[in-house]
Amino acid sequence: MSNPRTVSRVVRSQVASDGAGVKLRRSIGMGDISELDPFLLLDNFGTENPDDYIAGFPEHPHRGFETVTYMIAGQMRHKDSTGAEGVLGPGSVQWMTAGRGIVHSEMPEQREGEMSGFQLWVNLPAKDKMCPPRYQNIDPGDVPIADLGDVQIRVLAGQVLVGGDEVHGPISKVSVDPVYIDVTLSAGSRYTHDIEPGHTAFAYVFQGNVNVAGTAVEQHHLAILSDGGEVELSSENGGRLILVAGRPIGEPVARHGPFVMNTFEEIQQAVQDYQNGNF
Ligand code: FE2
């Protein structure tokens, strides 16, 4: 172990509205963090008031990147132009590679009075932007839990070391080689996670308070990490966060609503293809 990461910036998420009036908290993808290469957007959705989200995200297109939905509570009913349809229950993850184009709807629903989760947008490199659409739908029972006693980690993507064993997340063959883990820290616990040097990384605290590399990060705040290797997480009173990392793409980003390409011409083409029903 050497070269631990530090927190380069802490940002409070902002209440925003998307879809048909869904209230959510956005951190990446607004203000001066329009992107955090390769991540384009991070939304933390969910309130106790169904009126805040029940209109959902009716039919809309995507091209050129990936949308990752992780449900903490409640469920999301989805349907798309490939004919796929299903319900994402609590603890499930859907890694959707939109590639050359998909049209889908995402409708949040309560379960036992609750609905919350995350949507992350992950960019695709130019060579993969027009790939065929692909889904990885992972049921809650197929997300392994790394049990470290006072720290519990749900491993969606990447790996966590438990003793000498590696616990691998089920998400595979993603361009940016991502890490996506959901870490629950009991009061007084500590966990250090190795991250590939050179990869972009952030933590988002959604319950309690967490010290990220020694910096106190409160609920609903995003901590952007410096480059380096491992990051140390700890909590005095308990907390829960997602830790996400991925290889930066380093290409120009042309962005227009649900289309993310490299050039303005490719955006115009996407709009035209969608209007002509070629998704
Ligand atoms: Fe979508």
CSV table of N, CA and C and ligand atoms in Angstrom, one decimal, residues 60-62 67 96 104 106 119, ligand 1:
chain,number,residue,atom,x,y,z
A,60,HIS,N,-38.4,7.3,-23.3
A,60,HIS,CA,-37.3,8.3,-23.7
A,60,HIS,C,-36.2,7.5,-24.3
A,61,PRO,N,-35.4,8.1,-25.2
A,61,PRO,CA,-34.3,7.4,-25.9
A,61,PRO,C,-32.9,7.6,-25.1
A,62,HIS,N,-32.0,6.7,-25.5
A,62,HIS,CA,-30.6,6.9,-25.1
A,62,HIS,C,-29.7,6.5,-26.2
A,67,THR,N,-26.6,3.5,-18.8
A,67,THR,CA,-27.3,3.9,-17.6
A,67,THR,C,-27.3,2.8,-16.6
A,96,MET,N,-27.4,-1.0,-18.1
A,96,MET,CA,-27.9,-0.9,-19.5
A,96,MET,C,-26.9,-0.2,-20.4
A,104,HIS,N,-36.7,3.6,-23.9
A,104,HIS,CA,-37.3,2.8,-22.7
A,104,HIS,C,-38.1,3.7,-21.8
A,106,GLU,N,-39.0,4.1,-17.5
A,106,GLU,CA,-38.6,3.6,-16.1
A,106,GLU,C,-39.6,4.3,-15.1
A,119,GLN,N,-29.2,6.5,-10.0
A,119,GLN,CA,-28.9,6.2,-11.4
A,119,GLN,C,-27.6,6.9,-11.8
B,1,FE2,FE,-33.4,6.1,-19.2
